[in-house]
Amino acid sequence: MLFNISDTPIASFDGDIALIFITEGSLDSHIQDRELLKRAGFKADQDEVVHLIEKQRLYVGISSLDPDSLRSASATAIRSVFCKSVYKHLAIAPFDSLDEYCMQAVCEGVLLGNYTFTRYKSKPTISNLEKVSIFLKDCNNATKETIQNSINNANIIANATNFSRDIVNTTPDDCYPEILAQIATKLCENSKLECNILRIKELEKQNMNALLAVARASRHEPCVIHLTHKPTKPKYVITLVGKGLTYDSGGLSLKPSASMVTMKSDKSGASAVLGIMKAIGELDLPIEVHGFIGAVENMIGGDAYKPDDVLYAKNGKTIEVRNTDAEGRLVLADVLSYAQQEVKADYIYDFATLTGACVVALGAYTIGIMGHSDAPKALLKEAAMNSGEMVTELHFNRYLKKLIKSEIADISNVSSSPYGGAVTAGLFLSEFINEENKDKWTHLDIAGPAFVEHTWGENPHGGSGAGVRLMVNLLQKLAN
Ligand code: BES
Ligand code: ZN
Ligand code: ZN
């Protein structure tokens, strides 16, 4: 997508359609199409869209002039028109108090709203949007240079988010562990990123027995992917870990049919890590970032791991398996151990569609964050405010910790209580964080926002790319 900035009046625009933001309640002021909009019943509610076809104007409501409202409105407006029209050239009409943050949000909204996933459509309807001209106002307190910077950021971040969405949306038959490895390898071919893939022999050598047990019944061999972005004088070293269950059938503790649909999205943590690494490579941030992915398929079969098994995890702890559907924590246990063995990081963040309980607790729009220390969580909360993603902290406590005790092994893979499942899953992971890293680690449960059933804000049906904007924002903050 080509973006350009124009300080000529918008009347000079000779493209296809102009996008105009209207703040809720401002419809009575001197807006040019006021009467037409009123007749159409337009109230300028957030994300309400009216397309005046003959006027070549696309109006969208915003609740206020802030980045989150602008991002969501831009995406909704673009989605409503461009996925089927022949329009190629869009104008963004000038608006008040446009700063670099608003500008980035609008461009992100355009790119996220223009996203479609058509791989499995025999007659795909695609957007023809090629060019976006941004018209400025004299009163805008941002220079052309800062706006250009916002456009570049938006391009990299939104493209990385869409890249992550594509991976999540790909079916389990077309995206299994080896395909994730290929995607990672290809990502590194066109950049300075490095990639190391551990296949089954190395995983055995590394004693990653919990991960291997989950993978055993699948015809697809598992792998662990390690991506690295290594600048010369890094300000920080960050480790990211992603749950990459290319399919989660539940294993022998088989999921009910209705819950199994959408479980191609159980690789969303891995997809987020891939998207983040892509963006970090392109931004060339002065931060050393390591992305680790546990790529596994959880299936049933004569060789499947079983409830009652006891697994010997990489860090020496024994795990009683009481439910094979709590597989993500088993995979992450070993990948977290491996990541800590390989890299001494300042902060460790893991991304996982780990529990349905987190969705019950927080709803489908919010990432649950858990950890022992405030510093890495504070960074996430700030990045959430700036990126448009939402996080809420779930607190650990000693009583919930008792619920994952096992009679026969060091720890059980499920809680003995039906309540508090997001936190007990986080506490399970904590058992695989070395003592010296306890304060550096935060777990992000993205089970809610990772896969979208009903379009909301800038997120269409399917994979959302949850975690990408959040973490790129956090890393950009650390870089400055
Ligand atoms: N991948 C699921 C969690 C999930 C549920 C993600 C819904 C996205 C939407 C995970 O592996 C799982 O099955 N967790 C179980 C844990 C339980 C057996 C303790 C769950 O949440 O029911
Ligand atoms: Zn599961
Ligand atoms: Zn899972």
PDB file of C-alpha atoms and ligand atoms in Angstrom, residues 243 245 248 250 255 259 262-263 265-266 298 323-329 353-359 413-415 421 445-448 451, ligand 1:
ATOM      1  CA  LYS A 243       2.448 -21.852  22.016  1.00  0.00           C
ATOM      2  CA  LEU A 245      -0.393 -26.086  18.702  1.00  0.00           C
ATOM      3  CA  ASP A 248      -5.640 -29.091  19.499  1.00  0.00           C
ATOM      4  CA  GLY A 250      -7.815 -32.302  23.095  1.00  0.00           C
ATOM      5  CA  LYS A 255     -12.817 -31.965  23.063  1.00  0.00           C
ATOM      6  CA  SER A 259     -15.215 -26.748  21.074  1.00  0.00           C
ATOM      7  CA  THR A 262     -11.500 -23.056  15.696  1.00  0.00           C
ATOM      8  CA  MET A 263      -8.697 -25.049  17.357  1.00  0.00           C
ATOM      9  CA  SER A 265      -6.122 -21.046  16.275  1.00  0.00           C
ATOM     10  CA  ASP A 266      -4.199 -22.805  19.048  1.00  0.00           C
ATOM     11  CA  ASN A 298      -2.275 -32.676  19.792  1.00  0.00           C
ATOM     12  CA  ASN A 323      -6.157 -34.186  31.188  1.00  0.00           C
ATOM     13  CA  THR A 324      -4.507 -34.366  27.754  1.00  0.00           C
ATOM     14  CA  ASP A 325      -6.379 -31.217  26.703  1.00  0.00           C
ATOM     15  CA  ALA A 326      -4.209 -29.191  29.075  1.00  0.00           C
ATOM     16  CA  GLU A 327      -1.384 -29.736  26.571  1.00  0.00           C
ATOM     17  CA  GLY A 328      -0.252 -26.156  25.967  1.00  0.00           C
ATOM     18  CA  ARG A 329       1.312 -25.878  29.416  1.00  0.00           C
ATOM     19  CA  THR A 353      -4.101 -19.562  23.848  1.00  0.00           C
ATOM     20  CA  LEU A 354      -3.865 -21.415  27.115  1.00  0.00           C
ATOM     21  CA  THR A 355      -7.285 -21.572  28.778  1.00  0.00           C
ATOM     22  CA  GLY A 356     -10.988 -21.206  28.083  1.00  0.00           C
ATOM     23  CA  ALA A 357     -11.122 -20.014  31.698  1.00  0.00           C
ATOM     24  CA  CYS A 358      -9.319 -16.815  30.732  1.00  0.00           C
ATOM     25  CA  VAL A 359     -12.059 -16.064  28.188  1.00  0.00           C
ATOM     26  CA  ASN A 413      -1.255 -30.650  34.710  1.00  0.00           C
ATOM     27  CA  VAL A 414      -4.749 -29.596  35.795  1.00  0.00           C
ATOM     28  CA  SER A 415      -6.284 -28.005  38.837  1.00  0.00           C
ATOM     29  CA  GLY A 421      -8.300 -22.109  35.600  1.00  0.00           C
ATOM     30  CA  ASP A 445      -3.097 -15.794  27.935  1.00  0.00           C
ATOM     31  CA  ILE A 446      -4.436 -14.699  24.521  1.00  0.00           C
ATOM     32  CA  ALA A 447      -7.225 -17.327  24.275  1.00  0.00           C
ATOM     33  CA  GLY A 448      -9.899 -14.588  24.157  1.00  0.00           C
ATOM     34  CA  PHE A 451      -9.511 -15.755  17.289  1.00  0.00           C
TER      35      PHE A 451
HETATM   36  N1  BES B   1      -6.282 -24.489  23.567  1.00  0.00           N
HETATM   37  C1  BES B   1      -7.082 -24.687  24.718  1.00  0.00           C
HETATM   38  C2  BES B   1      -7.575 -23.381  25.336  1.00  0.00           C
HETATM   39  C3  BES B   1      -8.544 -22.569  24.519  1.00  0.00           C
HETATM   40  C4  BES B   1      -9.901 -22.661  24.749  1.00  0.00           C
HETATM   41  C5  BES B   1      -8.097 -21.659  23.583  1.00  0.00           C
HETATM   42  C6  BES B   1     -10.782 -21.876  24.027  1.00  0.00           C
HETATM   43  C7  BES B   1      -8.959 -20.900  22.863  1.00  0.00           C
HETATM   44  C8  BES B   1     -10.317 -20.992  23.087  1.00  0.00           C
HETATM   45  C9  BES B   1      -6.289 -25.423  25.785  1.00  0.00           C
HETATM   46  O1  BES B   1      -5.333 -26.314  25.329  1.00  0.00           O
HETATM   47  C10 BES B   1      -7.278 -26.193  26.582  1.00  0.00           C
HETATM   48  O2  BES B   1      -7.899 -27.048  26.023  1.00  0.00           O
HETATM   49  N2  BES B   1      -7.400 -25.865  27.855  1.00  0.00           N
HETATM   50  C11 BES B   1      -8.344 -26.502  28.698  1.00  0.00           C
HETATM   51  C12 BES B   1      -7.683 -26.706  30.052  1.00  0.00           C
HETATM   52  C13 BES B   1      -8.429 -27.614  30.956  1.00  0.00           C
HETATM   53  C14 BES B   1      -8.395 -29.039  30.418  1.00  0.00           C
HETATM   54  C15 BES B   1      -7.785 -27.571  32.316  1.00  0.00           C
HETATM   55  C16 BES B   1      -9.579 -25.619  28.828  1.00  0.00           C
HETATM   56  O3  BES B   1      -9.439 -24.400  28.815  1.00  0.00           O
HETATM   57  O4  BES B   1     -10.667 -26.159  28.918  1.00  0.00           O
END
